[in-house]
mmCIF file of C-alpha atoms in Angstrom:
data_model
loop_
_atom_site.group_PDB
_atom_site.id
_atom_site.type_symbol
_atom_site.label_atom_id
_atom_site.label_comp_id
_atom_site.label_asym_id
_atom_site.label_seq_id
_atom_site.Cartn_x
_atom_site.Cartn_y
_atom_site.Cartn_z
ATOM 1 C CA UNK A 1 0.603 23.254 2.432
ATOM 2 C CA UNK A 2 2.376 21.443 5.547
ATOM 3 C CA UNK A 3 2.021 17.683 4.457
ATOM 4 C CA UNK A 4 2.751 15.017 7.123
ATOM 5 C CA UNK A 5 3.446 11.607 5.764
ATOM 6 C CA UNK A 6 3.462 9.102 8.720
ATOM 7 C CA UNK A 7 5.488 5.644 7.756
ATOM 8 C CA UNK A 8 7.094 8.063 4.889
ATOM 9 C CA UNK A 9 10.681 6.300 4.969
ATOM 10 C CA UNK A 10 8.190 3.114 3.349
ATOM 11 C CA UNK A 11 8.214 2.588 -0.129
ATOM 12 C CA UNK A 12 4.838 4.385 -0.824
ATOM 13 C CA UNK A 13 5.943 7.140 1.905
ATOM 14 C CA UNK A 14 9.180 8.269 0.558
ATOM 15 C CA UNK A 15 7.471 8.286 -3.223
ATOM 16 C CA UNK A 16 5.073 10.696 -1.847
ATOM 17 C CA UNK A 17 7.380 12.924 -0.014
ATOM 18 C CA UNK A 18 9.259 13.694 -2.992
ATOM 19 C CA UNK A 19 6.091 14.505 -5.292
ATOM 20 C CA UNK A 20 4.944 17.145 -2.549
ATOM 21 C CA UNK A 21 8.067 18.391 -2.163
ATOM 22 C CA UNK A 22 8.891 19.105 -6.172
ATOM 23 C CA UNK A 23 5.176 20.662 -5.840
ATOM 24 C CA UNK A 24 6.654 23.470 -3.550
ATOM 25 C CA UNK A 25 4.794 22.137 -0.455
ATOM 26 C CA UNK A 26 6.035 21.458 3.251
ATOM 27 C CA UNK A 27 7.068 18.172 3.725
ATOM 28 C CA UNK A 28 7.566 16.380 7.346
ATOM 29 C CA UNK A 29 8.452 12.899 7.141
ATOM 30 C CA UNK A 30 7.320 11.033 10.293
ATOM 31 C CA UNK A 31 8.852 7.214 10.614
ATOM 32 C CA UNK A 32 10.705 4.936 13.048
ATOM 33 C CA UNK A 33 12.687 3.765 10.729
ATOM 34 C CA UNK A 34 11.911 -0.197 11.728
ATOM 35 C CA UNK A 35 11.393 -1.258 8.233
ATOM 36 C CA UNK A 36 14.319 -3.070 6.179
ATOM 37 C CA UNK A 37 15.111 -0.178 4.382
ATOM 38 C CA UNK A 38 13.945 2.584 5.178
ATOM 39 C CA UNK A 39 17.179 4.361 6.437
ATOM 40 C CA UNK A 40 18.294 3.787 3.105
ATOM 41 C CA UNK A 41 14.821 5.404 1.612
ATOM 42 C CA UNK A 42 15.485 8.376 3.966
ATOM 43 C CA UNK A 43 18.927 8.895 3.003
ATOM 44 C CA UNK A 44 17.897 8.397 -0.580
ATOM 45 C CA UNK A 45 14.836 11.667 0.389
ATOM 46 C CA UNK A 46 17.078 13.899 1.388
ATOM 47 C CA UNK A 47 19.203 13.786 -1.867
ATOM 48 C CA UNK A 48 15.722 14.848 -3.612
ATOM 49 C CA UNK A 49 14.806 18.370 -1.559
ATOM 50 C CA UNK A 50 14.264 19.751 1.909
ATOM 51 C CA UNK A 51 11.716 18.096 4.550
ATOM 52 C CA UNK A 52 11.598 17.980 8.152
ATOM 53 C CA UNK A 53 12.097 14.037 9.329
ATOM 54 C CA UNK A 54 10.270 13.062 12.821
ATOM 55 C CA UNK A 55 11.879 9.900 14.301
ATOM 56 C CA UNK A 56 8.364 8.453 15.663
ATOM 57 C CA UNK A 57 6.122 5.551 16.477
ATOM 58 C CA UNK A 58 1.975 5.526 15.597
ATOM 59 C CA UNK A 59 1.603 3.969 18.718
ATOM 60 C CA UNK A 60 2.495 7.156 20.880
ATOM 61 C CA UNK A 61 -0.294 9.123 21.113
ATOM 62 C CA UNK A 62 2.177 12.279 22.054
ATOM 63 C CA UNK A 63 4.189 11.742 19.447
ATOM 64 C CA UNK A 64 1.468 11.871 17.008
ATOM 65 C CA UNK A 65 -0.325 14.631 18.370
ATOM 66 C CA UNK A 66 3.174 17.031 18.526
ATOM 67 C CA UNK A 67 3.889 15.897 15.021
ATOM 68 C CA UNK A 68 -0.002 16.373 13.498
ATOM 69 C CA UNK A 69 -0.506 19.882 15.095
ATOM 70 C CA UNK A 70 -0.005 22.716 12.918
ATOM 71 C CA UNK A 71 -0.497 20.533 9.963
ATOM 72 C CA UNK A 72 -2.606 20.860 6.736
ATOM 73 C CA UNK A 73 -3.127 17.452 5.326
ATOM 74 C CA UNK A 74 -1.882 14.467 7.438
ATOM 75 C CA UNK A 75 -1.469 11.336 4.880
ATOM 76 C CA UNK A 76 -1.618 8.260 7.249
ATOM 77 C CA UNK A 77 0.942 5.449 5.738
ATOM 78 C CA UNK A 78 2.294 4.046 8.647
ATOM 79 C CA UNK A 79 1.184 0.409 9.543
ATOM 80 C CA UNK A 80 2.269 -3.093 10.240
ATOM 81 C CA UNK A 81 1.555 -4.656 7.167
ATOM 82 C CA UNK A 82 1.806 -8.188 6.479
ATOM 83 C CA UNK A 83 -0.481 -11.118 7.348
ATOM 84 C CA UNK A 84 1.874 -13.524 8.406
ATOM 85 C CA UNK A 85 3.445 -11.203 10.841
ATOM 86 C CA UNK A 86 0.080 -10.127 12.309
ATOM 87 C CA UNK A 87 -1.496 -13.671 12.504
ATOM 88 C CA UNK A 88 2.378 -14.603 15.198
ATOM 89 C CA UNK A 89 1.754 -11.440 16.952
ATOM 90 C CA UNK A 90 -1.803 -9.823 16.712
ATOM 91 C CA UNK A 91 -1.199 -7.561 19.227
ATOM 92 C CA UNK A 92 1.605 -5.629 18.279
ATOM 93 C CA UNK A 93 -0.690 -5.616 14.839
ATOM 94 C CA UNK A 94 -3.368 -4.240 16.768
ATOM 95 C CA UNK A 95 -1.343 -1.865 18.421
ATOM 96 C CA UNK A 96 -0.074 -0.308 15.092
ATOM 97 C CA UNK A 97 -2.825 -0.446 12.854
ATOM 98 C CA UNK A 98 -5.695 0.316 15.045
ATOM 99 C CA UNK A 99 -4.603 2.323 17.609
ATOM 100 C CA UNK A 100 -2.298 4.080 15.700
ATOM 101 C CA UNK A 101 -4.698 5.220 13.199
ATOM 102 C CA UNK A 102 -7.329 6.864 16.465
ATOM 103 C CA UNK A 103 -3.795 8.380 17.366
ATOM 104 C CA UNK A 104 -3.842 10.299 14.402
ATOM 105 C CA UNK A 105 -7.608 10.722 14.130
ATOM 106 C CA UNK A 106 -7.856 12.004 17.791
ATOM 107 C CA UNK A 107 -4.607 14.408 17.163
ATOM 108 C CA UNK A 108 -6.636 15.809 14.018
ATOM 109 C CA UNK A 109 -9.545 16.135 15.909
ATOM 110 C CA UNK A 110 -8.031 17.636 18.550
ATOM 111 C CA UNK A 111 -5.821 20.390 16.486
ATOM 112 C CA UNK A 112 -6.689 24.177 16.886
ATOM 113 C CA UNK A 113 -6.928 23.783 12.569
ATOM 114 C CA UNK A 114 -8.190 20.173 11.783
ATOM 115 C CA UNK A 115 -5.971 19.042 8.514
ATOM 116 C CA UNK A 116 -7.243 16.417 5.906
ATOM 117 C CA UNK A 117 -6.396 12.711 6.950
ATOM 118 C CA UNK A 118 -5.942 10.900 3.989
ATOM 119 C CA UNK A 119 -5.848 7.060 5.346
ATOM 120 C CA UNK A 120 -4.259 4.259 3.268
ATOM 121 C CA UNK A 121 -6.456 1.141 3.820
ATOM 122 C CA UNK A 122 -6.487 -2.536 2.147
ATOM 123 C CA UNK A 123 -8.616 -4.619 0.228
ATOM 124 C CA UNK A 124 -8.046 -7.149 2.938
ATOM 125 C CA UNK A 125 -10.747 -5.408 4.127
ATOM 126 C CA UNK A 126 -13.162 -7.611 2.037
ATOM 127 C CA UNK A 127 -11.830 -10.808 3.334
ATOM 128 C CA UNK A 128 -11.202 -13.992 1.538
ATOM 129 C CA UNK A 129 -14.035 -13.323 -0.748
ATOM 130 C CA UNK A 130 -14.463 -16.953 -1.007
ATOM 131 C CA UNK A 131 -18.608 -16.638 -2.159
ATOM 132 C CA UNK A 132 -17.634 -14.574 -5.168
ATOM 133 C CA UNK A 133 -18.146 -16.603 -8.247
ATOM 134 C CA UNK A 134 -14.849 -16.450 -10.107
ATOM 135 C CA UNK A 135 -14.001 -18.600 -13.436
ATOM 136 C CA UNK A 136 -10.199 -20.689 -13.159
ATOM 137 C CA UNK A 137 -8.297 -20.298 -16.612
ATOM 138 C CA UNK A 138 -5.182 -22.168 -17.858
ATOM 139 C CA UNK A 139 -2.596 -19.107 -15.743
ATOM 140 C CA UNK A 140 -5.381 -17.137 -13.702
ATOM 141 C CA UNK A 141 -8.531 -17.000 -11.853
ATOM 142 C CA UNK A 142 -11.243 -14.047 -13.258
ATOM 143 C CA UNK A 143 -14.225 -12.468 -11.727
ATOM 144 C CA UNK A 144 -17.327 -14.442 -12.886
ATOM 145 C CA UNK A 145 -19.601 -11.523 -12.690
ATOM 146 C CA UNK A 146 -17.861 -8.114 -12.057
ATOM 147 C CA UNK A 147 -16.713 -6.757 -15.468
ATOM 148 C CA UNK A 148 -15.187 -3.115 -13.456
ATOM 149 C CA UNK A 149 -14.003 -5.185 -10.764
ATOM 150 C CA UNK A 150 -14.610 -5.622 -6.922
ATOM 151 C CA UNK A 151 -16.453 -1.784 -5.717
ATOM 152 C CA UNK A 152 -16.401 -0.052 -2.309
ATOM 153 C CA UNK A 153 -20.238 -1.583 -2.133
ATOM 154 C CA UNK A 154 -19.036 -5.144 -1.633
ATOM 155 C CA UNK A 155 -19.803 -6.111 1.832
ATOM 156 C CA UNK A 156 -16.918 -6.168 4.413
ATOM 157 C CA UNK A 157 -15.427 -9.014 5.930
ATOM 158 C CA UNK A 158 -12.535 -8.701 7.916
ATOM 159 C CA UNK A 159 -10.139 -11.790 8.233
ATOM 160 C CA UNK A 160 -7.344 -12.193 9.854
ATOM 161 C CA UNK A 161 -5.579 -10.016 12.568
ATOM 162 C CA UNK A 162 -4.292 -8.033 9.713
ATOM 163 C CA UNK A 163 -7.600 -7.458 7.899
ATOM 164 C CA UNK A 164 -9.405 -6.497 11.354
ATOM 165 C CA UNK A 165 -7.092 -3.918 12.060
ATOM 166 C CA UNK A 166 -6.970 -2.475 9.370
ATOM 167 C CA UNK A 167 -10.475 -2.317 8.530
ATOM 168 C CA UNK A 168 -10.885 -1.203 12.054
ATOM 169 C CA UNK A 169 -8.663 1.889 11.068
ATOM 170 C CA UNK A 170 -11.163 2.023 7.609
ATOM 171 C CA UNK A 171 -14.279 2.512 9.753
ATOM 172 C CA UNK A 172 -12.855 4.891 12.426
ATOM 173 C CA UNK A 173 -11.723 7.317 9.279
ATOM 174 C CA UNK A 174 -14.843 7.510 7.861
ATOM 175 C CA UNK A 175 -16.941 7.854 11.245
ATOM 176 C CA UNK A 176 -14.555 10.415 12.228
ATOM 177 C CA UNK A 177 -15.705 12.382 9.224
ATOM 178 C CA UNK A 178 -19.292 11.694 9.875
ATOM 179 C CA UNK A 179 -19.330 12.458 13.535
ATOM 180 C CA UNK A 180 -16.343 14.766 14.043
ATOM 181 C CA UNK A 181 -16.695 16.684 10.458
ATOM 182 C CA UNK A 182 -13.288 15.425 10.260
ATOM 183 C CA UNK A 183 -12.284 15.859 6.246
ATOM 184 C CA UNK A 184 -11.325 12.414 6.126
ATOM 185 C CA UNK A 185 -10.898 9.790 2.408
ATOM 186 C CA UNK A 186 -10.165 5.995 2.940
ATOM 187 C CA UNK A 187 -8.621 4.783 0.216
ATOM 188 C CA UNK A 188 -8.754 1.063 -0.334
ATOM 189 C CA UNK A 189 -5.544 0.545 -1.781
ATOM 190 C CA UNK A 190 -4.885 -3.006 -4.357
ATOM 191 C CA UNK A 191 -1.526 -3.961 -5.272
ATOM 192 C CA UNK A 192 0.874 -0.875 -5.516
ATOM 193 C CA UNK A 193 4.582 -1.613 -6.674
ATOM 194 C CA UNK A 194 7.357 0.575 -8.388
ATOM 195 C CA UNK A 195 10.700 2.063 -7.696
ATOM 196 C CA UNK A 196 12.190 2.375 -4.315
ATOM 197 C CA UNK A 197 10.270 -0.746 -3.315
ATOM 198 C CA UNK A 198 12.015 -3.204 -1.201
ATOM 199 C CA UNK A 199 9.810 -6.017 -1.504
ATOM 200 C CA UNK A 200 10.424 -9.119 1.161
ATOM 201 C CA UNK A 201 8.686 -12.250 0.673
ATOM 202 C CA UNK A 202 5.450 -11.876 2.814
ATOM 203 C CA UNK A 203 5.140 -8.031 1.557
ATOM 204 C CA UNK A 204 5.684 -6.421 -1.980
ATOM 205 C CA UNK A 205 5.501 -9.476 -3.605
ATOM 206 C CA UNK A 206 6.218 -7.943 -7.310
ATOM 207 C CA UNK A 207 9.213 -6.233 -6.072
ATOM 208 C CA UNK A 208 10.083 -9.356 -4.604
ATOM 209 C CA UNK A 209 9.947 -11.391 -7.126
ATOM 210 C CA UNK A 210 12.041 -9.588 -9.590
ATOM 211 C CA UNK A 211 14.783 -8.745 -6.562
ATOM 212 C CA UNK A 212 14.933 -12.519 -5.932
ATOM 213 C CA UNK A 213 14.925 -13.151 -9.781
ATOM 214 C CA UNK A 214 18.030 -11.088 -10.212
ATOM 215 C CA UNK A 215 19.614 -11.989 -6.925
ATOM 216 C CA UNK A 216 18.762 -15.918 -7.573
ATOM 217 C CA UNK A 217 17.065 -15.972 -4.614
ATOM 218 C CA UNK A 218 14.185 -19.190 -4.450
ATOM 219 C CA UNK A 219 10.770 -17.815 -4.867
ATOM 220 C CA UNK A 220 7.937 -19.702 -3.217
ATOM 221 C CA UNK A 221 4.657 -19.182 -4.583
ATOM 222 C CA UNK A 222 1.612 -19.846 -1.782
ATOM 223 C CA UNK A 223 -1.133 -21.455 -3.358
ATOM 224 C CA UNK A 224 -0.994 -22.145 -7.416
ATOM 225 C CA UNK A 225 -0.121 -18.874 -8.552
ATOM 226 C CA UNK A 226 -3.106 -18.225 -10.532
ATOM 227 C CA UNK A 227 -4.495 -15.663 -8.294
ATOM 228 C CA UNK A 228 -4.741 -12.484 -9.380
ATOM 229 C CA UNK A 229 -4.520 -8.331 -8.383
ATOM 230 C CA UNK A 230 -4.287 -5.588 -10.537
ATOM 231 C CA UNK A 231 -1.256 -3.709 -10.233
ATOM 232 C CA UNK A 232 -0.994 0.448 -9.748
ATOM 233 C CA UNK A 233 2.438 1.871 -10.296
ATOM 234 C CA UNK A 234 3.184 4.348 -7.263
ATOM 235 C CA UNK A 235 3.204 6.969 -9.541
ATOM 236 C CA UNK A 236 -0.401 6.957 -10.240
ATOM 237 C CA UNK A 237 -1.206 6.293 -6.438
ATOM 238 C CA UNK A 238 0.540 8.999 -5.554
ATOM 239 C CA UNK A 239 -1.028 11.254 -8.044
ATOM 240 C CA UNK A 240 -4.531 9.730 -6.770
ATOM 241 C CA UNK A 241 -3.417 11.644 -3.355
ATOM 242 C CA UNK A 242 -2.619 14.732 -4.752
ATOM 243 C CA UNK A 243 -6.342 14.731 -6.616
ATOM 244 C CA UNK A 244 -8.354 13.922 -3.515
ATOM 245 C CA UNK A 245 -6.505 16.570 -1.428
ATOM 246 C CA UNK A 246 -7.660 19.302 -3.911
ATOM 247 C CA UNK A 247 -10.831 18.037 -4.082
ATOM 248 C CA UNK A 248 -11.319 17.143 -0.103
ATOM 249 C CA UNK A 249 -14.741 19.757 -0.155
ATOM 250 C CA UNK A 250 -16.599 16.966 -2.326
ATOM 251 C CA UNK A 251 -15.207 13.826 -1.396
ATOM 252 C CA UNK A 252 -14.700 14.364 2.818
ATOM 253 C CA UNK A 253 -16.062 11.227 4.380
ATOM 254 C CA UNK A 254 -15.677 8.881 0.802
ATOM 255 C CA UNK A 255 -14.024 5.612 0.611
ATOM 256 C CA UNK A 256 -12.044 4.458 -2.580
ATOM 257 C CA UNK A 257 -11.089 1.481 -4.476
ATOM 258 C CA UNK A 258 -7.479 1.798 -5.425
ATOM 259 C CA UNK A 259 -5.916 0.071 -7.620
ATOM 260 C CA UNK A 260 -4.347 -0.604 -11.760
ATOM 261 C CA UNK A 261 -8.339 -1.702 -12.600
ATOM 262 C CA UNK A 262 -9.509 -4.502 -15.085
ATOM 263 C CA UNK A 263 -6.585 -3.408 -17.964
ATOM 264 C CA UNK A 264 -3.501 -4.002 -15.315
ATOM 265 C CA UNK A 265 -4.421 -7.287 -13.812
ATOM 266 C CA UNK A 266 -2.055 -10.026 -13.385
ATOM 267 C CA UNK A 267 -1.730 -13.694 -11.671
ATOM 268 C CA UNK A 268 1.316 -14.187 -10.142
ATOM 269 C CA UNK A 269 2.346 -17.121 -13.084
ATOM 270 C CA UNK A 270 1.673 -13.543 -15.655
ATOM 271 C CA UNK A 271 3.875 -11.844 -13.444
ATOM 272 C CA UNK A 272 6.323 -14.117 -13.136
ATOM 273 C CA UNK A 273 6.747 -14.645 -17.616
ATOM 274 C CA UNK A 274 6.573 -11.023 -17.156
ATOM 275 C CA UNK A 275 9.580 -10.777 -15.180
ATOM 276 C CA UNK A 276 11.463 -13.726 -17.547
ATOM 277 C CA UNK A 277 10.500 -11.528 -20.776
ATOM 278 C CA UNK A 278 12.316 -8.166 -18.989
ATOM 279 C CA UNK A 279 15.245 -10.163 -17.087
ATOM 280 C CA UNK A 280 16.200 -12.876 -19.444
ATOM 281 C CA UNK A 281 16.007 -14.968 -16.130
ATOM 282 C CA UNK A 282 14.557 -17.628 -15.069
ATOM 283 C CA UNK A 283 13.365 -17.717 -11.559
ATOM 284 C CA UNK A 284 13.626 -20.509 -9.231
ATOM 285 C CA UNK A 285 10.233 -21.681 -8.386
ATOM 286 C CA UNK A 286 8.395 -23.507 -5.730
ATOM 287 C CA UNK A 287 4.781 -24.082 -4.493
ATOM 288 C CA UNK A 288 3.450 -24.410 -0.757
ATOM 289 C CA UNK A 289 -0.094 -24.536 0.536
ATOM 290 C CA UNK A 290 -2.510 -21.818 0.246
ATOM 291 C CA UNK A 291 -1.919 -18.625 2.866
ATOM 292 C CA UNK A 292 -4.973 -17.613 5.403
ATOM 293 C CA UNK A 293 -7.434 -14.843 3.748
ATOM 294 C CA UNK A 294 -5.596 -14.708 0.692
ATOM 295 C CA UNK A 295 -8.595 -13.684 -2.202
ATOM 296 C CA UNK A 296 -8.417 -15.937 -5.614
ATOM 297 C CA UNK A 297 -8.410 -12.608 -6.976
ATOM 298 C CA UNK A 298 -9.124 -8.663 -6.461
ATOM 299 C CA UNK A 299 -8.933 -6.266 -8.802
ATOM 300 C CA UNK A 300 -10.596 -2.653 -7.862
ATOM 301 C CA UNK A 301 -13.231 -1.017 -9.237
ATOM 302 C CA UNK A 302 -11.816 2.457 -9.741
ATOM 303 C CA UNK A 303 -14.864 4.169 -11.405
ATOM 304 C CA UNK A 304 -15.912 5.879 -7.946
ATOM 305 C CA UNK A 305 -12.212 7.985 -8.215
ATOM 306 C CA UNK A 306 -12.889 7.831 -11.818
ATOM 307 C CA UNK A 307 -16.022 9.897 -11.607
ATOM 308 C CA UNK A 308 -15.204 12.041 -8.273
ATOM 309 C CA UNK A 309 -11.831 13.162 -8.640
ATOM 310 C CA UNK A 310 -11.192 12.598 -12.155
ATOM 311 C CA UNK A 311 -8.467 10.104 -11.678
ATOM 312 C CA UNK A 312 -7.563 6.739 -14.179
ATOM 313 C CA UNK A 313 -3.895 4.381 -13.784
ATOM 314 C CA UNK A 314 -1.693 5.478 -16.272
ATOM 315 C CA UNK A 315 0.969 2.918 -16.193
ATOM 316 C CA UNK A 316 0.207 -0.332 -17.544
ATOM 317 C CA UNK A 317 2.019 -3.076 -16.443
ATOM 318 C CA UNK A 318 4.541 -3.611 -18.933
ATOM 319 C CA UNK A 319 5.764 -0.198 -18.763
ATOM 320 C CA UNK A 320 5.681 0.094 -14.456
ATOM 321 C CA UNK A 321 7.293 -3.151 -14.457
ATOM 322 C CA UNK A 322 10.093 -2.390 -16.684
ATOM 323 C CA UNK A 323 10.395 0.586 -14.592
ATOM 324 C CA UNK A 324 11.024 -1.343 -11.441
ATOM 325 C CA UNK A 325 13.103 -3.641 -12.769
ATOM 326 C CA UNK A 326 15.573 -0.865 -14.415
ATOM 327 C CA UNK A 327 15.312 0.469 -10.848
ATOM 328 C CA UNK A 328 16.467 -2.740 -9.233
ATOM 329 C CA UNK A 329 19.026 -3.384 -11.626
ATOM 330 C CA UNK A 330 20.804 -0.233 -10.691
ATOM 331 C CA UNK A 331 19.888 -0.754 -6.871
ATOM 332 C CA UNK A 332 20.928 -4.616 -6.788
ATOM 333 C CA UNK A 333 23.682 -3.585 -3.936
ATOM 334 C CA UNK A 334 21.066 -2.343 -1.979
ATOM 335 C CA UNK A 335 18.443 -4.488 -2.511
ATOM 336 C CA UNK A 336 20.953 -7.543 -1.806
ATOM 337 C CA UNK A 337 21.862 -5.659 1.647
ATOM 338 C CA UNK A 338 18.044 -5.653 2.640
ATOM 339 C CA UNK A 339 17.094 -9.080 1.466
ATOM 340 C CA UNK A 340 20.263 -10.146 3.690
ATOM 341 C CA UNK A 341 19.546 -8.281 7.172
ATOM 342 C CA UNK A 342 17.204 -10.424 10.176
ATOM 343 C CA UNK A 343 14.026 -9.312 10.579
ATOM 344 C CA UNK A 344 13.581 -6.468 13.121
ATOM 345 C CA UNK A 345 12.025 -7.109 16.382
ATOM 346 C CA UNK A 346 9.741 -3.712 16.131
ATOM 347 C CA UNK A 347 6.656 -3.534 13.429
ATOM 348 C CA UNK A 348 7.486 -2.535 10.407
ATOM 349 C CA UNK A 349 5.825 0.509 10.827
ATOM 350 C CA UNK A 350 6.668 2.226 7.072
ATOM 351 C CA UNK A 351 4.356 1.445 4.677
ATOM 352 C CA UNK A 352 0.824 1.692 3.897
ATOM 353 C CA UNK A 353 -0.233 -2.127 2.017
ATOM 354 C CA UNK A 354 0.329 -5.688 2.398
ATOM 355 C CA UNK A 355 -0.357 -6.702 -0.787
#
């Protein structure tokens, strides 16, 4: 097949380009490179087999449609993705997330051979969830009353700039498969994190925190640090993809829960001892108020993908991250390079989550 990743210089991106590629498939990597990073991630890609790269933007609607046509699956990663940058500039949020994503819908729709859009979504989607009964414990918050975690039939409730455009994007994927016949999967992705992630502060906040624990960088924790997510190592994320591709006949037009599940939930204090245990490091610590939207906790329900594609995390947490951090350790050069560089003035338009 002829795979387009857009945003696939990002973390999740350039993960994904290398598992199609050592599958034998067609790879074109489509990116503007705005991301801290992802030149490196790119230049890192093209040690690991043969692609076609696309220097582009979501937002331009040629662009998009030049890159998308003659495709067979299109796997939509690009995105601005952090809170805090779309609540300062909601347009240029906007702009990326949902216009970018009817870009790529309207150049599928429009392609003499429609390919499968596979469309990375959020959990943000679900808002705050601030009427879900949870129970506080001595390091974490739990789920009062949802054993499997938070499923795709929990109502929506978009919050935040961020959270309304991407949950914009969410709905116009799965319309455009109910309307247009379009084979299109949202996938409602939790906390991903593993190797060749370059976490910043308000964005890949387990990479984060171990790259500032072995760079003795402060970490500021927003809120108490009990909440909690449920971590899913790239790996399995990307092998997620691979399943709902070969099934796209039965699941066109199905949204997913994505994410590690009940067994690979953490808080961010569990994270953190986590990080001590694999280190030998303490990290520098300190709180500040609670951030707008952020959820007490979420962990995903992944029985739907369970049952439909056949498809359980592998990696628990201990394992994924002692991966990362034997990653970073061997990367600190790098990752000391991107924690150092300004923040670009474009979106960061390379990766598919904000958690």
């Amino acid at each position: 097949m002829k795979i387009l990743i857009t945003g696939g210089a990002g973390f999740i991106g350039c993960n994904a380009a290398r598992h199609f590629m050592q599958r034998g498939h067609e790879v074109v990597v489509f990116d503007n490179l705005s991301r801290k990073g992802a030149s490196a991630n790119l230049e890192w890609l093209r040690s690991q087999g043969r692609f076609a790269f696309i220097a582009g933007d979501v937002r331009d609607s040629r662009q998009v449609m030049d890159a998308v046509g003659g495709c067979d699956v299109v796997l939509h990663l690009a995105a601005q993705v952090a809170v805090t940058r779309s609540i300062v500039d909601p347009r240029e949020d906007f702009e990326t997330n949902a216009l970018g994503t009817l870009n790529v819908l309207e150049a599928a729709r429009l392609a003499t051979h429609p390919p499968i859009v596979l469309f990375s979504s959020t959990n943000k989607v679900y808002g705050d969830m601030a009427n879900t009964p949870i129970v506080e414990e001595s390091d974490h918050y739990r789920l009062a009353d949802l054993p499997f975690g938070v499923s795709e039939e929990y109502p929506l409730n978009f919050l935040s700039p961020y959270g309304c455009s991407k949950g914009a994007a969410d709905q116009y994927t799965r319309d455009y498969a109910r309307i247009y016949g379009l084979r299109t999967v949202v996938l409602r992705q939790s906390c991903i994190y593993g190797t060749r992630q370059l976490g910043v502060e308000d964005q890949g906040w387990v990479a984060w925190f171990l790259a500032a624990t072995l760079l003795d960088r402060p970490i500021t924790l927003y809120g108490d640090g009990k909440q909690v997510r449920d971590l899913l190592f790239v790996d399995d994320l990307v092998e997620l993809y691979e399943r709902v591709i070969e099934r796209i006949d039965c699941v066109s037009g199905e949204v997913f829960n994505v994410g590690g599940g009940p067994a690979n939930q953490l808080s961010l204090l569990q994270c953190l001892e986590q990080i001590r245990k694999v280190t030998g490091k303490e990290p520098a610590i300190s709180f500040a108020p609670w951030r707008p939207g952020d959820q007490r906790v979420f962990v995903a329900d992944v029985r739907r993908a369970s049952d439909m594609v056949g498809w359980q995390p592998k990696t628990d947490v201990t394992a994924g991250i002692g991966a990362l951090y034997e990653w970073a350790r061997q990367s600190r050069d790098l990752l000391a390079s991107v924690l150092s560089e300004p923040s670009p003035g474009r979106p960061a338009a390379s990766e598919g989550i904000e958690e």
